[in-house]
Coordinates of C-alpha atoms in Angstrom, one line a residue:
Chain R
X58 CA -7.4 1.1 4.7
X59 CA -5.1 -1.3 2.7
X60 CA -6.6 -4.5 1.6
X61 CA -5.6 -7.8 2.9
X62 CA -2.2 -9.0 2.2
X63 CA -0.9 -12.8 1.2
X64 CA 2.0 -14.2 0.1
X65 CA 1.9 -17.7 -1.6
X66 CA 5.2 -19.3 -0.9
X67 CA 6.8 -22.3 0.0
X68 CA 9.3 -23.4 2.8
X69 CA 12.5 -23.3 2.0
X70 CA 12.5 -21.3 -1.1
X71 CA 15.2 -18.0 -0.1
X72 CA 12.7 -16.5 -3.6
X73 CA 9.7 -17.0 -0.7
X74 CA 12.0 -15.5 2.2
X75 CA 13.0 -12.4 -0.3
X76 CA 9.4 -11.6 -0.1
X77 CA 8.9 -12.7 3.6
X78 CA 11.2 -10.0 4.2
X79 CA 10.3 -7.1 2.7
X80 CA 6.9 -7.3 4.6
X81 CA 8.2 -8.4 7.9
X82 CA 10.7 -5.7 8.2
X83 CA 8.2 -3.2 7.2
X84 CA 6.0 -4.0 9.6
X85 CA 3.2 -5.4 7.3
X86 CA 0.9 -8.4 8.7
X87 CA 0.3 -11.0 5.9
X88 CA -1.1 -14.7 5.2
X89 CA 1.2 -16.7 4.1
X90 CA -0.2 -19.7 2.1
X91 CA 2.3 -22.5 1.5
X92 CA 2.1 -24.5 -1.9
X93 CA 3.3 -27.7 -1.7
X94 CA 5.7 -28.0 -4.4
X95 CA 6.5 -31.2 -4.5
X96 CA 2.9 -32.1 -5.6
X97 CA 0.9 -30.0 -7.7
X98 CA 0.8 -26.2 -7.9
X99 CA -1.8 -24.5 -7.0
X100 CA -4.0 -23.0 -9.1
X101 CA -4.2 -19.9 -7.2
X102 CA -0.7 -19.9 -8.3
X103 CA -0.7 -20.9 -12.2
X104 CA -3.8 -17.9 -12.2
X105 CA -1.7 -15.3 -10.5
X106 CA 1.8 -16.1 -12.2
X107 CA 1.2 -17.8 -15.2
X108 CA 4.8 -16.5 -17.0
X109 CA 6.9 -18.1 -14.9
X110 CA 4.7 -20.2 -12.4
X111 CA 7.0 -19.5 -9.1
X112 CA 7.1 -18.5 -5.5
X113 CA 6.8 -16.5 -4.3
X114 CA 3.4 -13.9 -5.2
X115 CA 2.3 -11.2 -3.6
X116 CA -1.0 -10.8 -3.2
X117 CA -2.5 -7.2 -2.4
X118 CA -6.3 -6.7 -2.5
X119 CA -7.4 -7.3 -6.2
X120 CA -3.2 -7.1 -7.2
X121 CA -1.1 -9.9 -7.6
X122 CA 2.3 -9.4 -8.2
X123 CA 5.4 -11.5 -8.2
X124 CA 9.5 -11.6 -8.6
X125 CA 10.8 -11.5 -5.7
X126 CA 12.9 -8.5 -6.0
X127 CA 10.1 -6.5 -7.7
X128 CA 7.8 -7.4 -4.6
X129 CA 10.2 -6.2 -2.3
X130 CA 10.2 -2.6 -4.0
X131 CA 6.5 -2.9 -4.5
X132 CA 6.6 -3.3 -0.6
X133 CA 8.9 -0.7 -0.1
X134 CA 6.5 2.0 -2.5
X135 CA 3.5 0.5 -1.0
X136 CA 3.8 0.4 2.9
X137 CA 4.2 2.6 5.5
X138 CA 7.3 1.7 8.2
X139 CA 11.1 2.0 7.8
X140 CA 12.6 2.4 3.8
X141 CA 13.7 -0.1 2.1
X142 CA 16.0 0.9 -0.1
X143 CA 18.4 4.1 1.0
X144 CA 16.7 7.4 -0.2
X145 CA 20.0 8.5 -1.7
X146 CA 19.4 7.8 -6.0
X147 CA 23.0 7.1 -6.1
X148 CA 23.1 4.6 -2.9
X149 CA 19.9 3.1 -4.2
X150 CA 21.4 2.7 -7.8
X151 CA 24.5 0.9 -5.6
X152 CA 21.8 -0.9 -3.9
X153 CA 19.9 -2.5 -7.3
X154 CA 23.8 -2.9 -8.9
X155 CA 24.6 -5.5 -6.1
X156 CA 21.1 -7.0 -5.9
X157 CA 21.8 -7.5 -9.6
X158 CA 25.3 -9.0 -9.1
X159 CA 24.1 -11.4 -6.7
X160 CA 21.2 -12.6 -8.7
X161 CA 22.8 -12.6 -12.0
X162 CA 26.8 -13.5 -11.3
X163 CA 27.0 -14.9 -8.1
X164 CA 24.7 -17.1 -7.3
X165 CA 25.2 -19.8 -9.5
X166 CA 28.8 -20.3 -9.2
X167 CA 28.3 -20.0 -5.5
X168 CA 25.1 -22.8 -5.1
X169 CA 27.0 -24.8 -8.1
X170 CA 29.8 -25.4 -5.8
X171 CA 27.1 -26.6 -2.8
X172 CA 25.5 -28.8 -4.3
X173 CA 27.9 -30.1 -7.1
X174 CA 29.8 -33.6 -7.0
X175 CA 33.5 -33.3 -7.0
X176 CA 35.1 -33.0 -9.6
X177 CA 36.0 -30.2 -13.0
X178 CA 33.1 -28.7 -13.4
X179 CA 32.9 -28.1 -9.5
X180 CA 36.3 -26.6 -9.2
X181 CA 35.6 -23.9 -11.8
X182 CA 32.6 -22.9 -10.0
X183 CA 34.6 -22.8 -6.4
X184 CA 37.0 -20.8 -8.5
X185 CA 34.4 -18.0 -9.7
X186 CA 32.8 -18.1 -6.2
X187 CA 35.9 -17.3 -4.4
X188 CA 36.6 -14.5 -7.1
X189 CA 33.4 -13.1 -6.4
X190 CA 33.0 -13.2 -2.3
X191 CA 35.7 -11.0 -1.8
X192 CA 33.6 -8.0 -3.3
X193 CA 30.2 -8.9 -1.5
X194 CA 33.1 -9.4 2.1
X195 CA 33.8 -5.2 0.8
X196 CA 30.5 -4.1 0.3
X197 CA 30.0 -4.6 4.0
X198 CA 33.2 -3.1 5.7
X199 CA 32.5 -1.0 8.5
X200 CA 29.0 -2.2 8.6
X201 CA 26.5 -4.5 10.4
X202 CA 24.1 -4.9 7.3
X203 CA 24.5 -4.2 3.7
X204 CA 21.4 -1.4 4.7
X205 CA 23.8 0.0 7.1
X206 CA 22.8 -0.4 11.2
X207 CA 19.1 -2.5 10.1
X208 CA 18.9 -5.0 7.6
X209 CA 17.2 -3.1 4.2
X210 CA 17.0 -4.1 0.4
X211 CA 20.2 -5.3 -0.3
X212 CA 19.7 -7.9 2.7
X213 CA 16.9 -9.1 1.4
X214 CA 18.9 -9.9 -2.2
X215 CA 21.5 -11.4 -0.3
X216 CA 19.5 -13.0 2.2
X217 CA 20.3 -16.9 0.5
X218 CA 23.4 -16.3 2.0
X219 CA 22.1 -16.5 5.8
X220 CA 19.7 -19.1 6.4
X221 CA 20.0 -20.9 3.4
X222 CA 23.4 -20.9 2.9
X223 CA 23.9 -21.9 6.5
X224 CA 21.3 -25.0 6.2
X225 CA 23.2 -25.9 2.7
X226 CA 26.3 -25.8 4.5
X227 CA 26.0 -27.5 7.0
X228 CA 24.2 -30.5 4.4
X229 CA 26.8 -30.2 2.4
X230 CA 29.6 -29.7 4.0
X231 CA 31.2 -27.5 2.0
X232 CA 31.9 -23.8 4.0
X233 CA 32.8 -21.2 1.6
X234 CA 31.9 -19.1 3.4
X235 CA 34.0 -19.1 6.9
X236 CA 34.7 -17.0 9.6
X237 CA 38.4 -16.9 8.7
X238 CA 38.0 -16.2 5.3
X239 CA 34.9 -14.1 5.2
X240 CA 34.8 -12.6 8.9
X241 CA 32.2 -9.9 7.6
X242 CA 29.5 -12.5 5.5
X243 CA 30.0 -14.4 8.2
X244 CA 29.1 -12.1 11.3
X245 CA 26.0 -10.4 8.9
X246 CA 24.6 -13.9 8.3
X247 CA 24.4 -14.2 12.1
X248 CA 23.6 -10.9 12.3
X249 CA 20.5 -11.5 10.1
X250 CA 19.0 -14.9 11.1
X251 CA 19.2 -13.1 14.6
X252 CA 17.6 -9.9 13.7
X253 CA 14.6 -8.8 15.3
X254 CA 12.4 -7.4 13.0
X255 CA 13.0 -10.0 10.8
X256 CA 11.9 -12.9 13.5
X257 CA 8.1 -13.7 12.4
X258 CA 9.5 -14.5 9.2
X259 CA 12.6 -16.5 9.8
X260 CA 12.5 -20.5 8.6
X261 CA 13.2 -22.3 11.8
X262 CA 16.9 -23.3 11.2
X263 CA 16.5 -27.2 12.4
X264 CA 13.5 -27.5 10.1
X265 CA 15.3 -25.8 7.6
X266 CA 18.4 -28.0 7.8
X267 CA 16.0 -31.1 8.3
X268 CA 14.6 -29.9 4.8
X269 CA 17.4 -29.8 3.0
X270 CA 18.6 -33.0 4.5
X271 CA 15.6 -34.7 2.7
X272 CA 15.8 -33.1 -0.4
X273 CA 19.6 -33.3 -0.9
X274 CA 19.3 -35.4 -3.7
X275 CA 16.6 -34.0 -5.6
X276 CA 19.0 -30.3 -5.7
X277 CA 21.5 -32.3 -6.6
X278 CA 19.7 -34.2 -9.4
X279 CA 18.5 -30.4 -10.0
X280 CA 22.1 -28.6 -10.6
X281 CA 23.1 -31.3 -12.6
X282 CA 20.7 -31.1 -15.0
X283 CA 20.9 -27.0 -15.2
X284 CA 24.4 -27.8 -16.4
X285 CA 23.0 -29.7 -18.8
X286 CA 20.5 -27.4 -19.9
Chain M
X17 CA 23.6 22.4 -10.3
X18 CA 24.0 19.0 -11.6
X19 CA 27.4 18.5 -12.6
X20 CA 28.5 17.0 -15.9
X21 CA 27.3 13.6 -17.3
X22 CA 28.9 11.8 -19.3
X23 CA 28.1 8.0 -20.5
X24 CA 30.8 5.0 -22.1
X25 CA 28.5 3.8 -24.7
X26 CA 29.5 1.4 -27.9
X27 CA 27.6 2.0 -31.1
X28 CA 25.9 -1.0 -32.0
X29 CA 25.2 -1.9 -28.3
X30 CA 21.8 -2.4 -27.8
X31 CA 22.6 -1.8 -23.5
X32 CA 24.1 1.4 -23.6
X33 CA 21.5 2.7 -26.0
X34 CA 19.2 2.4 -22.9
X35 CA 21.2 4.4 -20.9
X36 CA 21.1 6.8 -23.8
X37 CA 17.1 6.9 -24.2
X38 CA 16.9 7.2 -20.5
X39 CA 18.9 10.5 -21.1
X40 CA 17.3 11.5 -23.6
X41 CA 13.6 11.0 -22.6
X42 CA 14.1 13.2 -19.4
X43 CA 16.3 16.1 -21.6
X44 CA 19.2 15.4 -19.9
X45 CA 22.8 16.6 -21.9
X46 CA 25.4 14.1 -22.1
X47 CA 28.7 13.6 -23.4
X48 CA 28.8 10.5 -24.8
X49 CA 32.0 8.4 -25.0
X50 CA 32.4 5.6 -27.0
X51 CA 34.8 2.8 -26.2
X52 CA 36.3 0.3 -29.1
X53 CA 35.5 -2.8 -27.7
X54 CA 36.9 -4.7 -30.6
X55 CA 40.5 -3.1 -29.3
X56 CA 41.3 -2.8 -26.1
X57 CA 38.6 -1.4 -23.4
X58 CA 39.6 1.7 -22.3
X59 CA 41.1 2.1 -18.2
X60 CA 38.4 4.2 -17.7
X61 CA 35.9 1.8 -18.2
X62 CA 38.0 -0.9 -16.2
X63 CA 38.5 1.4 -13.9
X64 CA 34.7 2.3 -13.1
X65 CA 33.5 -0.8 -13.7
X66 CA 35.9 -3.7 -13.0
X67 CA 32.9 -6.0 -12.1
X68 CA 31.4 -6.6 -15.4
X69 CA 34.0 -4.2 -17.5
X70 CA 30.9 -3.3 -19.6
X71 CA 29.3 -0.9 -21.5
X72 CA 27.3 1.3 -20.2
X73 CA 28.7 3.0 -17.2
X74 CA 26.9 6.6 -16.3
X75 CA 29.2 8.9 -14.7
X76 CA 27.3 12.1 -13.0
X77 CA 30.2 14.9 -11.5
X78 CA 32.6 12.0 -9.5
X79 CA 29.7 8.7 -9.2
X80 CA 29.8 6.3 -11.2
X81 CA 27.0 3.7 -12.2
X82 CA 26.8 0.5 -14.5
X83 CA 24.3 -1.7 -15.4
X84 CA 21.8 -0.4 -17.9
X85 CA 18.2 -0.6 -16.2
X86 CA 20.1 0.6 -12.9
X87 CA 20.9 3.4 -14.7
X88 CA 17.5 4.0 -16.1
X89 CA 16.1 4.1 -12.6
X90 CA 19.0 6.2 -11.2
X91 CA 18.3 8.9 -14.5
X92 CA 14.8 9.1 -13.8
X93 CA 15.4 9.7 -9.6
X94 CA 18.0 12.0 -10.4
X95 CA 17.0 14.3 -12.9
X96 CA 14.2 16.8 -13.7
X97 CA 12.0 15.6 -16.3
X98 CA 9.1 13.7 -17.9
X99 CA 9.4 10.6 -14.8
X100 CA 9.8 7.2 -16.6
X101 CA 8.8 5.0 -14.3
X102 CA 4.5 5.1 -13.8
X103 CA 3.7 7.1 -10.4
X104 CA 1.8 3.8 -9.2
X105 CA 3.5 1.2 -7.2
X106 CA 1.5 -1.3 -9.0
X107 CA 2.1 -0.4 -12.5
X108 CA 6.2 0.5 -11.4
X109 CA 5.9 -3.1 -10.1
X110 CA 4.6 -4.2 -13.8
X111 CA 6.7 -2.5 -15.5
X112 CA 10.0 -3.9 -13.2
X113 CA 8.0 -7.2 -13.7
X114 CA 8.3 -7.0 -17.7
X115 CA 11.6 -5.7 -17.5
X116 CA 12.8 -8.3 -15.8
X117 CA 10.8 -10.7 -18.2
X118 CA 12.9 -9.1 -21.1
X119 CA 16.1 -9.5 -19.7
X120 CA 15.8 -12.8 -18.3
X121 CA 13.6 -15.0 -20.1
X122 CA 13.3 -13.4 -24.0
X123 CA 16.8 -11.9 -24.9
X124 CA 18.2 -15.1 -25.2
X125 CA 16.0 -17.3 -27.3
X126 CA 14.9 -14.8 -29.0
X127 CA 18.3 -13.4 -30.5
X128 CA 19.6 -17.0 -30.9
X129 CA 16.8 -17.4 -32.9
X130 CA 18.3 -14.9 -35.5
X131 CA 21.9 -15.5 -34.9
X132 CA 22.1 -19.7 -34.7
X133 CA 22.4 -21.4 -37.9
X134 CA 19.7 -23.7 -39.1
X135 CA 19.0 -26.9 -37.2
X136 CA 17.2 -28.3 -33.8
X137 CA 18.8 -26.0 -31.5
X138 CA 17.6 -22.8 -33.2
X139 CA 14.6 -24.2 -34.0
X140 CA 13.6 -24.5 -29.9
X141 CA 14.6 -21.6 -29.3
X142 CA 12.4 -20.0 -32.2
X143 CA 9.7 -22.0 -30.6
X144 CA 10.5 -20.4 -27.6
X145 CA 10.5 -17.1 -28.9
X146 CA 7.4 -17.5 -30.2
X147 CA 5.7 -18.9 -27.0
X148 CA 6.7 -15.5 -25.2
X149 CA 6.1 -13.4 -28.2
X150 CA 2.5 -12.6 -27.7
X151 CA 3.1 -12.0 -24.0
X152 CA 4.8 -9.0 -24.9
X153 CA 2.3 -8.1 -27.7
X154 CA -0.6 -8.6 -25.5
X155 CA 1.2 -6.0 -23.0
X156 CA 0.8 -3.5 -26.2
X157 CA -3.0 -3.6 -26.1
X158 CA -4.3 -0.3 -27.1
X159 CA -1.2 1.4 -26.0
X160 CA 1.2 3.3 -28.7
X161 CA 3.8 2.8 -25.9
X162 CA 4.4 0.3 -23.3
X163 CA 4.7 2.8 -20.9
X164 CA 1.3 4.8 -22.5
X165 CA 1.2 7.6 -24.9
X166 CA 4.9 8.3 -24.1
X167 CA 8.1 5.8 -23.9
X168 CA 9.2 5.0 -20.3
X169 CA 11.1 2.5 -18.5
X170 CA 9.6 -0.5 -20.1
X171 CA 9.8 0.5 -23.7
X172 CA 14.1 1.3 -23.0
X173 CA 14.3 -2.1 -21.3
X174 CA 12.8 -3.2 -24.2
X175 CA 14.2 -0.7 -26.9
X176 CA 15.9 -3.6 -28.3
X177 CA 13.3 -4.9 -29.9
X178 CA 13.1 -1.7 -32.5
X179 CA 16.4 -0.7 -33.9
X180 CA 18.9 -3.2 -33.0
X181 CA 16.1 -5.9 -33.6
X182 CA 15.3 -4.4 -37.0
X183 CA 19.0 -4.3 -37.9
X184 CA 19.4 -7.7 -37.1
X185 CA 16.1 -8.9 -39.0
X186 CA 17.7 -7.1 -42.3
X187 CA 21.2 -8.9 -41.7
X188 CA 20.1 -12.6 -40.5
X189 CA 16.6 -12.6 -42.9
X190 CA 14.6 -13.7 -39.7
X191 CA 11.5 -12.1 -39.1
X192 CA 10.0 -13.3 -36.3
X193 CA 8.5 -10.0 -35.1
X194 CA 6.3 -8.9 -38.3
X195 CA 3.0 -7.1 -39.3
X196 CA 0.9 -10.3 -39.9
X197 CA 1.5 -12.1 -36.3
X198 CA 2.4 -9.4 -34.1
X199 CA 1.1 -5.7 -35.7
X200 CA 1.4 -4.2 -32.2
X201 CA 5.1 -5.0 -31.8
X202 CA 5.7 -4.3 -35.2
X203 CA 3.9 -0.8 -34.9
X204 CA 5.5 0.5 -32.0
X205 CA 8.9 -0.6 -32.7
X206 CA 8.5 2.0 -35.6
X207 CA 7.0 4.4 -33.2
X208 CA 10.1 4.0 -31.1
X209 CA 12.8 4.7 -33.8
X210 CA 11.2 8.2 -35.2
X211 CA 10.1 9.3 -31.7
X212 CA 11.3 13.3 -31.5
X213 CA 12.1 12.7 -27.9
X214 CA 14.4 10.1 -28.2
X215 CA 15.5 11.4 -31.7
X216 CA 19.1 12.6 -30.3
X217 CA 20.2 9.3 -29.2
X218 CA 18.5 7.3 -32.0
X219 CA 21.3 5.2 -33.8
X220 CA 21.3 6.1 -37.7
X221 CA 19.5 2.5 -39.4
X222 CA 21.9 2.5 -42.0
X223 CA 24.7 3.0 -40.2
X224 CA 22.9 -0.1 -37.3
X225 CA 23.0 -1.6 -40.4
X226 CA 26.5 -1.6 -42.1
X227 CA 27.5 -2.5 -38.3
X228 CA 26.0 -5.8 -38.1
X229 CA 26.5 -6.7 -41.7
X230 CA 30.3 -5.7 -41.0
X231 CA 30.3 -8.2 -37.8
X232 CA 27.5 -11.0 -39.0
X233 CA 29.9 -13.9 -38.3
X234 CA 31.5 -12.7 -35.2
X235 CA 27.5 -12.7 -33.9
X236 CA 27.3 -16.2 -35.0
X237 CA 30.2 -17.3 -33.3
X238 CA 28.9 -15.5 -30.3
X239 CA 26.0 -17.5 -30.0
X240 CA 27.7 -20.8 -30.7
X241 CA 30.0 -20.0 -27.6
X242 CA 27.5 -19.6 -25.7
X243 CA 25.9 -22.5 -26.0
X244 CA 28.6 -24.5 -25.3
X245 CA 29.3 -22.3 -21.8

């Protein structure tokens, strides 16, 4: 029998959802133990991720592991319940290349120009974002998730862009991301805050958007001082 | 049977050289092409990889496939071979873990620690680079490999830390990885360059050599750039 599984997380981290996830869709009960930011860390957390000291962290029997797209594949290895990833190498490779483009290209420019005051800098990054949702809008032609007909890894990587992104939004006020200009982002976001599987694990959207409402200036103190980092 | 593969490489790129040892650690045959990025980049490699329009791009029969640790997962799914990912979701998850430790957190301070010239900015990021340092030595422990008695995954998402690092070390005069503080580092990086297995794809060291002494200051202006991005 597998050992117990927890997740330390924290509402309102999409890293935390990633991870949320992978378990949910594969069918794989978990305790999820919330660390209150804000505050101190844990020190269950500091013990089990000392390198980078983040949300979320898997924890599996005497195993801890974290990165939230390295627990999702550990999820996918580990568990029994529908794959993860495609079994195809070549659609998997395809799989990890977008994961990768959306965690190393895209979402800065695209949260930058969320959370950013008007203004230079801000334009550049609504430049680079609108260069770069066109080809996330392809990767999802003639299909309901980026996994094909059920939401799978590449959902997961790009799950930011559905709850989150729809919270952020709506704070914001900035819509990048629209039905008339991304019809296809726009239905698959639906599609997954909808999605059945994926239910026990999805952030309630008001408390979500109430979240992000009280923390608005903190994220934007935050992005300003990554630019200045 | 497999159909041909074939790999846009650069010599001196420290990325495609890990497609290369991911090759060349599962006996793979490749044709290797080498673009002249100081000219123009060739259509082919715009043409199969107009995202990043970098080096290196696998192509296997009519599939293309860019990124270089993406590739090293699709080599070792694909092909026959010694596998060089561990068999144990845990110690795949470590290994992704570290990888992504690599890429994402040491790379950057600890090449700007070689390339910046002298002042406060290079000295925090040597400081840097010496915080994380014995993370990765410490993953050595009583290992001749990162990935065991063999090379795997870990030690090509690494790999840069041997030649190109030892190259660079010669050129710049900084020598942060040496025989006194880190003998485990030091030790296997000279276990990786006169490995038999990867012995086809190793770049010649005087060659590695005459190639970064040949472009020092366009490396220094590199890194400058970047910092002001």
């Amino acid at each position: 029998m597998s050992p117990p599984v927890k997740l330390i997380g924290f509402f309102g981290s999409p890293y935390a959802h990633r991870a949320e996830a992978a378990l949910c869709l594969k069918g794989v009960p978990y305790e999820l133990m919330l660390e209150d930011l804000f505050n101190a860390k844990s020190e269950l957390l500091l013990k089990l991720n000392p390198i980078h000291k983040k949300v979320p962290v898997l924890i599996h029997g005497d195993r801890a592991i974290s990165e939230s797209l390295v627990i999702a594949e550990y999820v996918d290895e580990t568990f029994e319940g529908p794959p993860l990833l495609p079994s195809d190498p070549y659609d998997r490779a395809m799989a990890r290349f977008w994961a990768h483009f959306i965690e190393n290209k895209f979402i800065k420019p695209f949260f930058m120009a969320h959370w950013l005051e008007e203004g230079e800098v801000r334009e550049a990054f609504v430049k680079e974002a609108k260069e770069l949702l066109p080809l996330l809008e392809e990767q999802l032609k003639g299909k309901r998730f980026f996994g094909g007909d059920a939401p799978g890894y590449l959902d997961i990587a790009a799950s930011m862009l559905a709850p989150t992104r729809m919270a952020v939004q709506e704070v914001t006020g900035v819509a990048l991301i629209n039905d008339d200009d991304y019809p296809a982002l726009s239905q698959w976001a639906r599609e997954y805050i909808s999605n059945e599987a994926l239910k026990p694990c999805m952030p309630d959207k008001d408390q979500l958007l109430a979240y992000f409402m009280k923390n608005k200036e903190m994220y934007k103190a935050g992005v300003k001082a990554m630019l200045q980092k």
